[in-house]
Coordinates of C-alpha atoms in Angstrom, one line a residue:
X1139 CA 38.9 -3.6 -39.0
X1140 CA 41.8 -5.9 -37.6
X1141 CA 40.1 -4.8 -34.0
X1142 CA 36.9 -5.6 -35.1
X1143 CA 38.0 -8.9 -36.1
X1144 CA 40.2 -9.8 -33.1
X1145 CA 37.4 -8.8 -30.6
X1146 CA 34.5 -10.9 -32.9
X1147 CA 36.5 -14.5 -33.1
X1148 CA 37.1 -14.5 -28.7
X1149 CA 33.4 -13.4 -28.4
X1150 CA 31.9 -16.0 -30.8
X1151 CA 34.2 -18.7 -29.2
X1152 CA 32.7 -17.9 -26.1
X1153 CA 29.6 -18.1 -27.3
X1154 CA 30.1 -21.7 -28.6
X1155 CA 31.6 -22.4 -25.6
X1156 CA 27.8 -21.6 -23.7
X1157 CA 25.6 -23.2 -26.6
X1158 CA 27.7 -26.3 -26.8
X1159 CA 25.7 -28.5 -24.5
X1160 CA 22.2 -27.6 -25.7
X1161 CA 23.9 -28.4 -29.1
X1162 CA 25.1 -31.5 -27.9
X1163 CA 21.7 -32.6 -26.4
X1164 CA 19.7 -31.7 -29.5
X1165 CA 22.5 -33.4 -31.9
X1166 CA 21.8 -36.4 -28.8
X1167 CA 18.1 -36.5 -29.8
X1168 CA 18.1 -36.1 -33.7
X1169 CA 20.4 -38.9 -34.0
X1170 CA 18.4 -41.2 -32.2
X1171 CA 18.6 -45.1 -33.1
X1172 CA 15.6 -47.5 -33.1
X1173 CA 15.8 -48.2 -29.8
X1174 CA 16.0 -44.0 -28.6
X1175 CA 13.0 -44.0 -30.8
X1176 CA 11.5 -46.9 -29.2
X1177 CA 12.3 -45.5 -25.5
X1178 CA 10.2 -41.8 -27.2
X1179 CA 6.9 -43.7 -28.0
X1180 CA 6.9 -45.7 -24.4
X1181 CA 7.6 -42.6 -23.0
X1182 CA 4.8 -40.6 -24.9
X1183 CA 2.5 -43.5 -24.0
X1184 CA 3.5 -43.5 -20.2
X1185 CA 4.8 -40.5 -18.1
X1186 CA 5.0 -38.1 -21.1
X1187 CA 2.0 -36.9 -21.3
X1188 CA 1.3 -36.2 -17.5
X1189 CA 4.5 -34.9 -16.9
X1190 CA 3.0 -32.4 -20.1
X1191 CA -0.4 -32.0 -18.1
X1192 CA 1.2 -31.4 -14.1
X1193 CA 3.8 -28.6 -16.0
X1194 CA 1.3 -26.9 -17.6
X1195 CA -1.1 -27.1 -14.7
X1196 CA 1.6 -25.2 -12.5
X1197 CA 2.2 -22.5 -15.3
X1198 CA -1.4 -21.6 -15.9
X1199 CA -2.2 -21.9 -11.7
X1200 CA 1.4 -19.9 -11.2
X1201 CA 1.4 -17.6 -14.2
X1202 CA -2.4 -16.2 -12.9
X1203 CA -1.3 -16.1 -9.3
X1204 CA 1.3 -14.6 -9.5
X1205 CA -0.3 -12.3 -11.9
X1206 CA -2.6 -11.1 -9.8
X1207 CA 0.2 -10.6 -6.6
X1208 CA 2.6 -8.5 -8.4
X1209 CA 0.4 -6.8 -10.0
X1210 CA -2.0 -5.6 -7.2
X1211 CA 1.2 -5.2 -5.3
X1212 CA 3.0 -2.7 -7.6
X1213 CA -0.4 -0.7 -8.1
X1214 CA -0.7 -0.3 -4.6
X1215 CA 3.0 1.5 -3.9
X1216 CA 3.2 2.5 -7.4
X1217 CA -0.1 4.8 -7.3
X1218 CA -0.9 5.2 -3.3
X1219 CA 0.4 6.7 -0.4
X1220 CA -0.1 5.3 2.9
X1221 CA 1.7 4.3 6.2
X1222 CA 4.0 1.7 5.4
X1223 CA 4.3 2.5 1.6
X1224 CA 8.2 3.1 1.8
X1225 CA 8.8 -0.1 3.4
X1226 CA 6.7 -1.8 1.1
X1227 CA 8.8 -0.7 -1.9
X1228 CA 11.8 -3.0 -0.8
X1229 CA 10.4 -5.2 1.3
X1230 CA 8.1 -6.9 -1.5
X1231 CA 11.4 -7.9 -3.3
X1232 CA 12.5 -10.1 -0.3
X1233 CA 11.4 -13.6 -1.4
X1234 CA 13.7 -13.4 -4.3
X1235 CA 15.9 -14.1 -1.5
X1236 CA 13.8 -17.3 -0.7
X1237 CA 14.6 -20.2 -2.4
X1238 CA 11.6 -22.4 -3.1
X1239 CA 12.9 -25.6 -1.8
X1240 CA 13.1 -23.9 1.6
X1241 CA 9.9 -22.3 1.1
X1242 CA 8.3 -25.7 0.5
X1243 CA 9.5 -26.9 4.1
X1244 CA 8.1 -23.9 5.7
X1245 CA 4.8 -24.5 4.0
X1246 CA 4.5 -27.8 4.4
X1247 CA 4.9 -27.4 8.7
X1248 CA 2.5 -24.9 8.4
X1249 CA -0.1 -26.3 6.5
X1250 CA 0.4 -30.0 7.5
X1251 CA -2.4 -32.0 9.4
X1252 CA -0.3 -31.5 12.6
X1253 CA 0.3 -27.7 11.5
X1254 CA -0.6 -24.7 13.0
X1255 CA -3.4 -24.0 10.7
X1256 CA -5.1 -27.1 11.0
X1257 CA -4.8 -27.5 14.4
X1258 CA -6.6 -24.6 15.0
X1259 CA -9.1 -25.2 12.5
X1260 CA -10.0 -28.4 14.2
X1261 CA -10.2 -26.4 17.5
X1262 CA -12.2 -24.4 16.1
X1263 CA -14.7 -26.9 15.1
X1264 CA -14.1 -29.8 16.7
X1265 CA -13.7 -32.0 14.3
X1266 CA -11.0 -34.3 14.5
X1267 CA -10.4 -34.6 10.3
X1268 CA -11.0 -31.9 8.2
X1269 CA -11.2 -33.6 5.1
X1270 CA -12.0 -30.6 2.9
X1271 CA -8.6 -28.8 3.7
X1272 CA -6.6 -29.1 0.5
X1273 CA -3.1 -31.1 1.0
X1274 CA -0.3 -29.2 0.9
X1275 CA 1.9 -32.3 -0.7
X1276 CA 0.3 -31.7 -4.1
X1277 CA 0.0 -29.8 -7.1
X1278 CA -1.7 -26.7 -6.0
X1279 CA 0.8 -26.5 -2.9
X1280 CA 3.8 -26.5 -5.5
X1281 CA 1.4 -23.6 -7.4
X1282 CA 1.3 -21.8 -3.7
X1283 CA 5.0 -21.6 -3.2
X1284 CA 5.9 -20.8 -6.9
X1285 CA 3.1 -17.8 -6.7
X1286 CA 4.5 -16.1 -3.4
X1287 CA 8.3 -17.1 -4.8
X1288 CA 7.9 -15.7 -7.9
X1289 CA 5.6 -12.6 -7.8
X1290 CA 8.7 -10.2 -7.2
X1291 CA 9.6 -10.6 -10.9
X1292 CA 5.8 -9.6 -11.8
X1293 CA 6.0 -6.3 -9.0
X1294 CA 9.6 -4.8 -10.1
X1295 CA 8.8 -4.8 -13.9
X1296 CA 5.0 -3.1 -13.6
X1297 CA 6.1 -1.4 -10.7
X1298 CA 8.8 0.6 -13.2
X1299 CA 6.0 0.8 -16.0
X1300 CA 3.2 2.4 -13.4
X1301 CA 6.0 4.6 -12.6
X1302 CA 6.6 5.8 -15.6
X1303 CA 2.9 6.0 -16.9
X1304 CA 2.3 9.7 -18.4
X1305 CA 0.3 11.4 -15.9
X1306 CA -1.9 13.2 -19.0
X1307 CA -3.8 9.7 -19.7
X1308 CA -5.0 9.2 -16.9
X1309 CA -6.1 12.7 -16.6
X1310 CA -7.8 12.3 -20.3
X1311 CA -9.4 9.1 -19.1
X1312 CA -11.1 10.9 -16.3
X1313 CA -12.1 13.8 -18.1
X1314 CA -13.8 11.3 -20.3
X1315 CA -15.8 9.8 -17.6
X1316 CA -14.0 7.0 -16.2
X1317 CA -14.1 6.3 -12.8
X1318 CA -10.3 5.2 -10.9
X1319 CA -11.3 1.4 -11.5
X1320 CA -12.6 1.6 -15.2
X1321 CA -9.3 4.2 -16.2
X1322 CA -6.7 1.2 -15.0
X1323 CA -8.5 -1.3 -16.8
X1324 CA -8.9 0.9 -19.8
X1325 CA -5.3 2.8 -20.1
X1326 CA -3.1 2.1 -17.2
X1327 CA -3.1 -1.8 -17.6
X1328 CA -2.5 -2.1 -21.1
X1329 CA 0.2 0.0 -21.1
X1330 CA 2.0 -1.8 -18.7
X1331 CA 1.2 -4.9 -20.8
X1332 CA 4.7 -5.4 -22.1
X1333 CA 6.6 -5.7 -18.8
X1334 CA 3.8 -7.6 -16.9
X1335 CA 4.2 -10.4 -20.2
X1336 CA 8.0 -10.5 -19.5
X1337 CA 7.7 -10.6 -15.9
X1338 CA 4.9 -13.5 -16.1
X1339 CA 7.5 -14.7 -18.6
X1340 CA 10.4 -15.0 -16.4
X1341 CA 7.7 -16.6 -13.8
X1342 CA 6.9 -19.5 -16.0
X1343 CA 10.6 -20.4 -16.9
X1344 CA 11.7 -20.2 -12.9
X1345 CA 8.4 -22.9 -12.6
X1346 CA 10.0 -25.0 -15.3
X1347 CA 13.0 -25.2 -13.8
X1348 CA 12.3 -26.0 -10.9
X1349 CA 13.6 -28.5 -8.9
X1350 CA 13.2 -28.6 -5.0
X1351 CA 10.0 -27.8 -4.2
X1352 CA 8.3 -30.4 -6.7
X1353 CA 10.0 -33.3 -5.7
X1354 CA 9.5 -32.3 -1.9
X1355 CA 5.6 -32.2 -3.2
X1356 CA 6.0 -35.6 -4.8
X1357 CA 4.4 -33.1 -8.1
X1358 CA 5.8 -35.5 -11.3
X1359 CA 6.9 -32.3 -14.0
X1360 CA 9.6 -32.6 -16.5
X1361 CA 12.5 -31.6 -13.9
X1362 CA 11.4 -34.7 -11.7
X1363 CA 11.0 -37.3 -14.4
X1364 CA 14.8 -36.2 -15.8
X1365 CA 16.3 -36.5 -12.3
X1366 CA 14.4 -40.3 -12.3
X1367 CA 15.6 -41.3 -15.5
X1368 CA 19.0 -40.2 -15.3
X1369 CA 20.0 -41.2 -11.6
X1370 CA 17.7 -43.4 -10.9
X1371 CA 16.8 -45.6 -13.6
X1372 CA 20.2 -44.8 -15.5
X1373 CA 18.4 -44.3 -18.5
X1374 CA 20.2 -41.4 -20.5
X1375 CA 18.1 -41.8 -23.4
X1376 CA 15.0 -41.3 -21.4
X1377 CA 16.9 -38.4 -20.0
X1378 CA 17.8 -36.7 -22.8
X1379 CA 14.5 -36.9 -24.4
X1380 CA 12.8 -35.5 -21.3
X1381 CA 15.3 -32.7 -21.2
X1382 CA 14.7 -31.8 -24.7
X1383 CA 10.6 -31.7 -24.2
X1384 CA 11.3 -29.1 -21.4
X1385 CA 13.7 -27.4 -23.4
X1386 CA 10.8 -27.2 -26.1
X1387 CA 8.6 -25.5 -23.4
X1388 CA 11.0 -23.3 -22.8
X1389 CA 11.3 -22.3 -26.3
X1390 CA 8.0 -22.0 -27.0
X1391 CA 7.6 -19.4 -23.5
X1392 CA 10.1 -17.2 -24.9
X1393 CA 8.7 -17.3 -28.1
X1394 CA 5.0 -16.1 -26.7
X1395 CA 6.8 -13.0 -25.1
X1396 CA 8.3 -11.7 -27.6
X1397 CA 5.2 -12.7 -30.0
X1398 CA 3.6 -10.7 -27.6
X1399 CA 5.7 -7.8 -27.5
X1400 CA 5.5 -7.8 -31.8
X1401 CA 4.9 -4.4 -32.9
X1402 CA 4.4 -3.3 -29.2
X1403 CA 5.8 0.7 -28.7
X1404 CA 4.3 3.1 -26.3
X1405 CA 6.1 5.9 -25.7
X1406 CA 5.5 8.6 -22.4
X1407 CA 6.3 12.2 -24.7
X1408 CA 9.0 13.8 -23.2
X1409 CA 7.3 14.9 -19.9
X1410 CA 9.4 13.9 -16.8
X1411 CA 7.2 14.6 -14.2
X1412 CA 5.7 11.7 -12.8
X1413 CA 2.2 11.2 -11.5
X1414 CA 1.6 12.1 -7.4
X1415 CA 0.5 9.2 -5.2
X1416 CA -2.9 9.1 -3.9
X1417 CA -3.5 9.7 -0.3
X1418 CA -4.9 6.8 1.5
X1419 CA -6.4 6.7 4.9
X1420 CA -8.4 4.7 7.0
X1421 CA -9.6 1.7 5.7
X1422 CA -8.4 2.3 2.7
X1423 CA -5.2 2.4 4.0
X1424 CA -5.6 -0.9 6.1
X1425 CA -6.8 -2.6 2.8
X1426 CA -3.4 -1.2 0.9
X1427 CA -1.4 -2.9 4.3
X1428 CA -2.9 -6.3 3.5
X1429 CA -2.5 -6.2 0.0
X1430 CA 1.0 -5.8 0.3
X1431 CA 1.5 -7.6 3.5
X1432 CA -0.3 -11.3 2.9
X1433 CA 2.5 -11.9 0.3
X1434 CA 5.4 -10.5 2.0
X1435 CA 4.6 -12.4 5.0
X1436 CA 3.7 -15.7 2.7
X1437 CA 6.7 -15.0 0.9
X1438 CA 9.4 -14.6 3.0
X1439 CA 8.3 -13.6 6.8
X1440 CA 6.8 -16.6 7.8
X1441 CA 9.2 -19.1 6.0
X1442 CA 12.5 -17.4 7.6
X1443 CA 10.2 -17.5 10.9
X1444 CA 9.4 -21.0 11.1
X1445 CA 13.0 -22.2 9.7
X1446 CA 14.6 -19.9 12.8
X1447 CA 12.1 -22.2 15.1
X1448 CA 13.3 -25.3 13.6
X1449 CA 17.1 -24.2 13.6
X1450 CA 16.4 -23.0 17.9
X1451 CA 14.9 -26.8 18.8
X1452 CA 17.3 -28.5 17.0
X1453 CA 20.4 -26.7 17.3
X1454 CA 22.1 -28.7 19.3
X1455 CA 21.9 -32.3 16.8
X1456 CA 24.0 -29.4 14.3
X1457 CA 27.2 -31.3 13.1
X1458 CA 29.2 -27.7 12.7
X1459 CA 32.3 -29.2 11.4
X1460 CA 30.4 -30.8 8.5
X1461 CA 28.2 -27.4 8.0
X1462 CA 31.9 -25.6 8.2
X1463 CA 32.8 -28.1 4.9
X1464 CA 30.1 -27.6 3.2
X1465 CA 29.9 -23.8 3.5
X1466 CA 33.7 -23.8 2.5
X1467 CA 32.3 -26.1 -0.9
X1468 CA 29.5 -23.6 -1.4
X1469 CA 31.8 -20.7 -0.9
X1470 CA 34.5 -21.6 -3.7
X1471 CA 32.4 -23.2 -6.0
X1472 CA 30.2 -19.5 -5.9
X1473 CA 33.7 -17.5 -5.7
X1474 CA 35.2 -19.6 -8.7
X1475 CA 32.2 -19.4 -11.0
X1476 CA 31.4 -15.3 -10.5
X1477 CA 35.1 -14.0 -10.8
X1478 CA 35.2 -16.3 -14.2
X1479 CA 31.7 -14.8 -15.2
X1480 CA 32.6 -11.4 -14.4
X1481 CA 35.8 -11.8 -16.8
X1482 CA 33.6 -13.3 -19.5
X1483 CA 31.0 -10.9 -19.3
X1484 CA 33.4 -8.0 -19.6
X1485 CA 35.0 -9.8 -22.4
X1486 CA 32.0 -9.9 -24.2
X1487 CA 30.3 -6.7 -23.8
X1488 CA 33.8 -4.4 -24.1
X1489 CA 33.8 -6.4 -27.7
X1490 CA 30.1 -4.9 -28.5
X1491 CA 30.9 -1.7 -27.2
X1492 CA 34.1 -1.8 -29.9
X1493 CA 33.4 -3.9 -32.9
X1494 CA 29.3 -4.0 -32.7
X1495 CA 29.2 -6.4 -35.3
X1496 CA 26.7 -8.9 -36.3
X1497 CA 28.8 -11.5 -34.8
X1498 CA 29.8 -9.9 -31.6
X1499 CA 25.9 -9.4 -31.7
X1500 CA 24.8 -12.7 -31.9
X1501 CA 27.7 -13.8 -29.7
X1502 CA 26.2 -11.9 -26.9
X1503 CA 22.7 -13.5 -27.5
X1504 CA 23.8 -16.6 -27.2
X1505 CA 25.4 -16.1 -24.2
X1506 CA 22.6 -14.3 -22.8
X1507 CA 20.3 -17.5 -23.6
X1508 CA 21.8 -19.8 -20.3
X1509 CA 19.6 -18.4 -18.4
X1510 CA 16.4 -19.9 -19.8
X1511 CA 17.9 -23.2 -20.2
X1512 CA 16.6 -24.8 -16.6
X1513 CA 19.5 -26.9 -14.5
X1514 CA 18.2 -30.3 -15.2
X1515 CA 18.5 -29.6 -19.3
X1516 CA 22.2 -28.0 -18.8
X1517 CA 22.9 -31.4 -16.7
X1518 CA 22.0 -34.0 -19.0
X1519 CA 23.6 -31.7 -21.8
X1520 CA 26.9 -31.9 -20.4
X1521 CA 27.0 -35.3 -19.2
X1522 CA 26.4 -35.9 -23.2
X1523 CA 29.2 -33.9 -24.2
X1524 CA 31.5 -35.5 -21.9
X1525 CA 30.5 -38.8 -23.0
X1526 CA 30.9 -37.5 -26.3
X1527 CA 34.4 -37.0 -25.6
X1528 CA 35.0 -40.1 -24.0
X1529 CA 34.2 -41.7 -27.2
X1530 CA 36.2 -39.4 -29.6
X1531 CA 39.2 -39.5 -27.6
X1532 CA 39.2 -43.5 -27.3
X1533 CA 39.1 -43.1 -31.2
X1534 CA 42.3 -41.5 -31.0
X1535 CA 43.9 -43.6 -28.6
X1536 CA 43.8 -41.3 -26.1
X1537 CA 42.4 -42.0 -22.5
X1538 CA 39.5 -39.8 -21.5
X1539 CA 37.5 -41.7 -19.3
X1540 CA 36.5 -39.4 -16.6
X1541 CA 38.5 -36.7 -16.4
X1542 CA 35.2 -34.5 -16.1
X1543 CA 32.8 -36.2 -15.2
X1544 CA 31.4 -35.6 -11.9
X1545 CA 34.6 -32.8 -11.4
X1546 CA 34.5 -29.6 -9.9
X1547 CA 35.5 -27.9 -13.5
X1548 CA 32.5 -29.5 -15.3
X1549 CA 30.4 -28.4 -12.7
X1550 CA 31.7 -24.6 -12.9
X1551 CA 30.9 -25.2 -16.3
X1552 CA 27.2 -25.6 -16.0
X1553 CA 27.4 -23.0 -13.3
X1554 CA 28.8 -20.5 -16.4
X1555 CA 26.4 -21.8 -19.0
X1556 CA 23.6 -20.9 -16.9
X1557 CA 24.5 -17.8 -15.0
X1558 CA 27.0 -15.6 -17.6
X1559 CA 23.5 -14.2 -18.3
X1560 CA 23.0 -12.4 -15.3
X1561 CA 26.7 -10.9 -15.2
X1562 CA 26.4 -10.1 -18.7
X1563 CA 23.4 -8.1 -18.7
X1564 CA 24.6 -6.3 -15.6
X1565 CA 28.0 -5.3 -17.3
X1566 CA 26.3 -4.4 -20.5
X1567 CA 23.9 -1.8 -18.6
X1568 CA 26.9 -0.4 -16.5
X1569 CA 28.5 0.0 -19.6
X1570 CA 25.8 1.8 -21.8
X1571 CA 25.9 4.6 -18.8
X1572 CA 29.2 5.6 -20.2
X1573 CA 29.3 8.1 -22.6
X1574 CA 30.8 7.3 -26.0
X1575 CA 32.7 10.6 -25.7
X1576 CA 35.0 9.2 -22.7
X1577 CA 36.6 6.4 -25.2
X1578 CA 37.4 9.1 -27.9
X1579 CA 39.2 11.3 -25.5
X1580 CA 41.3 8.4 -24.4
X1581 CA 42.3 7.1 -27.7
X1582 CA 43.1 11.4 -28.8
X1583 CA 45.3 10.8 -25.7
X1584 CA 47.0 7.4 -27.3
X1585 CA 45.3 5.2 -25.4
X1586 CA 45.4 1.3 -26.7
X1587 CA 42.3 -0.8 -25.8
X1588 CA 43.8 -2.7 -22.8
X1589 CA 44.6 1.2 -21.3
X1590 CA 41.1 2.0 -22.0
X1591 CA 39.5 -0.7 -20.2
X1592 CA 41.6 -0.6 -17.2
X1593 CA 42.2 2.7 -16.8
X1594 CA 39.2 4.5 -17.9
X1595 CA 36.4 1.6 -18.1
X1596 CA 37.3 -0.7 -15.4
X1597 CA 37.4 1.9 -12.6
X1598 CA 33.6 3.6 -13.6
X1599 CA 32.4 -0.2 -13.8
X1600 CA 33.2 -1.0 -10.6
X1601 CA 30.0 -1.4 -8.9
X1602 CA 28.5 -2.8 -11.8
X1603 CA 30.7 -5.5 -12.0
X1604 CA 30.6 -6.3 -8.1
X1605 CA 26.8 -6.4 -8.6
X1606 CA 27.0 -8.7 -11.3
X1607 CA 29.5 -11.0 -9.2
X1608 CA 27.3 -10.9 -6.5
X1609 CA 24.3 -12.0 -8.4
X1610 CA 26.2 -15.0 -9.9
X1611 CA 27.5 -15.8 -6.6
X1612 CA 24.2 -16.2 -5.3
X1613 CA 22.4 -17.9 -7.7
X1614 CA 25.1 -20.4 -8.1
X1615 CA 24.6 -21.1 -3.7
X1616 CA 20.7 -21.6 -4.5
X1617 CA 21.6 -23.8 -7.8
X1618 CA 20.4 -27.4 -6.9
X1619 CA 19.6 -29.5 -10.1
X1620 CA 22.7 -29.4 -11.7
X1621 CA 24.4 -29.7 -8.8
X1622 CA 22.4 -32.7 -7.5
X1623 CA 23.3 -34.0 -11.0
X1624 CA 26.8 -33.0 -11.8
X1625 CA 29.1 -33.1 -8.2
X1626 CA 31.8 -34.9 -7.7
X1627 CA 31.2 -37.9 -5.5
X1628 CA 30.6 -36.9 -1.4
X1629 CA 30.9 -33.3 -2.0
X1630 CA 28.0 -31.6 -0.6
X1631 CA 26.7 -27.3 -1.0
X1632 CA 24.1 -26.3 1.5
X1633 CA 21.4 -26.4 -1.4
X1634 CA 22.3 -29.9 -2.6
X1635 CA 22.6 -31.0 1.7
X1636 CA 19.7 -29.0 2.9
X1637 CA 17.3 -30.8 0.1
X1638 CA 19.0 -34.4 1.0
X1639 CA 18.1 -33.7 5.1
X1640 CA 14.4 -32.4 4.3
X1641 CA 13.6 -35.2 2.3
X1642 CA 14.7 -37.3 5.4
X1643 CA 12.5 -35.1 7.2
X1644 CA 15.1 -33.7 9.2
X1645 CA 14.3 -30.3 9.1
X1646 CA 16.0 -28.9 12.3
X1647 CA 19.9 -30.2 10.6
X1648 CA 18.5 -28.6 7.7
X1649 CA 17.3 -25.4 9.0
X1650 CA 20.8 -23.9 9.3
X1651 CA 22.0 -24.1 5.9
X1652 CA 19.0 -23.2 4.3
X1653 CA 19.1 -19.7 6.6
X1654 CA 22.4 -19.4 5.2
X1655 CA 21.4 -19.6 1.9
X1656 CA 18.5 -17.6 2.6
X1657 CA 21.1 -14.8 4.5
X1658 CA 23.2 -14.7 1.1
X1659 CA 19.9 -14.2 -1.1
X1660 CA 19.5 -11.1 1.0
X1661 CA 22.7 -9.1 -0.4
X1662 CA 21.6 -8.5 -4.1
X1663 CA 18.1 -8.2 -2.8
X1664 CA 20.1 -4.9 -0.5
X1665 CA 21.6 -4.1 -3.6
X1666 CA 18.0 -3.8 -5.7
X1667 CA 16.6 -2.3 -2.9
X1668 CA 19.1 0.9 -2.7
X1669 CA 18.6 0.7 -6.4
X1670 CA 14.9 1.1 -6.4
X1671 CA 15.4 3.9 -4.0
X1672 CA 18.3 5.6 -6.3
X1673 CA 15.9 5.8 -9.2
X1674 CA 12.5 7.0 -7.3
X1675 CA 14.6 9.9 -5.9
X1676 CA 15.6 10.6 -9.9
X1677 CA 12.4 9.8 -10.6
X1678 CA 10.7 12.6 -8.8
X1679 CA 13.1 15.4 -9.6

């Protein structure tokens, strides 16, 4: 019991230590004066409500698209065999590697007046205006991006459920009468209902969140109208109110999976044997190519092809010594936040795998929440919380004024609050592979629990942990919201410089450090990959 309790207290601390600026920015917005309130109804009666409409336009146009994508995607490797299939399998996971700022560059010289496409459409007709070609600086070119960004999370999670689909109900469903089309619909579909709903899920938050790509488009969402408020207008209020109507989306998304998921269970028997691939040839086959190679090419082909272009023209107008600074900034702010996320992660899940408690329990959920809290919501939440400070440590006399803000420690802050999530579930699922049986033979042997974590724990979670510190390092060199927001004055990462140079329109200067963000994304997309491959090859033994 006296381990229970020392592990419980460290894992709820840290736990507070995630929630505290959400707390902050909803204790902001329930204590709001006359005037806060004042600032809410202009708002409602202004930009609220079409910041409401353009948000909820992208999820329904993004959530369908990318719907569709993944889906058709995964049912063609999952269920098909034909040339190209084994490529397919890892190489539809490459735009996670993509971040949609640079994405929305690519698309944007591609789709443009002056573009390829148009050009050639105008050849082709000879008109010199083709005024029915939709505008890529718009609403529906933010939804184009989002879709081929996003769909990976759609394709891994139903890829894995058509994977693992019971080969008897489809055989039942054709014995019944029902033609390939009619038996996916009927049984395959639903079954992989669950993990399409959380993938769409996960979709619909990244499209929240989002940062880049909108305010390249000029597309007025939530995550725009923040960054205005607070930087711009130097309205906090305004801010904080905004940040707390997104927030609310948020909530309500994660709500309507797991509503979804209520009462949910299918279960596959205990047959192991998956079903065999259908043969595809001819044009068949060529259809099963395109299907799978119009979004990898949208998604990640044609973006890294036409910033390599940019990057070869302009290569020489390259200032390297302030790309080798800003590389170095990227580098240990990344470093910095995934060693301290690794540590926390561990922290947290060794304390559920030895004193499961209720509070260790909701500890860990807490923790796990960061993830769906979008940059620009984290931002104004700390910037709260330090002014918060400010104030209670004039009221003791003591002198506070910034000492965090705009710091590299408040920024590693946000950077933990919004990551710890991904090192934490990664920990937690290297540690459920170890068998309970290990721990009871090391504490028959006299082992204490620091001896058991780094003598028989640490060494088997190894790559698990290096895998969850290379996803945090990553997503913290792709972060730009918060970091637009909360760094220290003149310091520059390649996200927050390579969005400052395309919005000047110089896209050669910012070719190079967006293919180096885009060359870091690749690693844990490697990583997944060999993964994927690991588990097919279990998979069919």
């Amino acid at each position: 019991m006296h381990r229970r309790t020392a592990l419980s207290w460290p894992a709820a601390a840290v736990a507070a230590f995630i929630a505290l600026p959400i707390i902050c920015l909803l204790w902001s917005v329930s204590n709001a004066d006359a005037g806060a309130r004042d600032i809410l109804a202009h708002l409602a009666g202004t930009v609220l409500p079409g910041y409401a409409a353009t948000s909820l336009l992208l999820m329904a146009a993004v959530g369908v698209g990318a719907a569709l994508v993944g889906i058709a995607t995964a049912w063609t490797v999952a269920a098909h065999d034909f040339p190209g299939r084994r490529i397919y399998e890892w190489a539809l996971i490459l735009p996670l590697a993509m971040p949609t700022y640079v994405m929305a560059y690519a698309f944007t010289d591609f789709f443009q007046f002056s573009g390829p496409v148009q050009t050639l459409l105008r050849d082709l007709t000879g008109q010199p205006r083709l005024p029915w070609f939709p505008a890529i600086r718009s609403w529906y070119g933010a939804a184009l991006v989002f879709i081929f960004a996003f769909y990976p999370y759609v394709y891994l999670l139903t890829r894995t459920a058509f994977l693992e689909r019971s080969p008897r109900l489809s055989e039942a469903a054709r014995t019944l009468g029902c033609g390939p089309a009619r038996a996916f619909f009927a049984v395959v579909l639903p079954l992989a209902r669950p993990a399409a709903v959380a993938g769409i899920t996960l979709v619909l938050m990244e499209t929240l969140a989002d940062y880049g790509a909108v305010s390249y488009f000029g597309v007025q969402t939530f995550t725009t109208g923040i960054y205005r408020a607070w930087l711009s207008m130097g309205d906090r209020v305004a801010a904080a109110q905004l940040a707390s109507a997104l927030l609310a989306f948020v909530c309500v998304l994660v709500w309507l999976e797991r509503r979804s998921r209520f009462r949910l269970r299918f279960h596959a028997g205990a047959q192991r044997h998956v079903q065999a691939p259908r043969r595809l040839s001819g044009r068949q086959a060529v259809w099963a190519n395109l299907v799978c190679l119009v979004p990898l090419t949208l998604g990640f082909l044609l973006p890294v092809a036409i910033m390599l272009r940019f990057a070869a023209q302009d290569l020489h107008v390259i200032d390297w010594s302030r790309y080798v600074m800003w590389l170095g900034n990227t580098l240990r702010l990344a470093a910095t936040t995934s060693v301290l996320a690794v540590a926390l992660a561990l922290g947290l899940a060794y304390a559920a795998r030895l004193a499961p408690g209720r509070l260790v329990r909701a500890a860990n959920s807490v923790a796990g929440m960061g993830y769906a809290v979008p940059g620009a919501v984290l931002a104004v939440g700390l910037l709260i919380l330090v002014g918060a400070l400010d104030g209670w440590m004039e009221a003791w006399g003591w002198s506070f004024q910034g000492t965090l803000t705009g710091t590299l420690t408040l920024l590693v802050y946000a950077y933990l609050v919004r990551f710890l999530a991904v090192a934490l579930q990664t920990t937690e699922a290297g540690l459920a592979k170890i068998t309970p049986s290990l721990d009871a033979s090391a504490r028959s042997l006299g082992a204490g629990t620091w001896e058991l974590l780094t003598r028989v724990h640490q060494p088997l979670l190894r790559r698990s942990l290096l895998t969850a510190a290379l996803l945090v390092f990553v997503d913290v060199m792709k972060e730009l919201p918060a970091t637009l927001v909360l760094r220290p004055f003149n310091f520059d990462t390649l996200a927050v410089i390579t969005d400052h140079l395309a919005s000047d329109e110089r896209l050669g200067e910012a070719a190079v450090p967006a293919l180096t963000i885009v060359l870091a994304g690749l690693l844990p997309v490697i990583v997944l990959a060999r993964a994927i491959s690991r588990r097919d090859k279990l998979t069919k033994s």
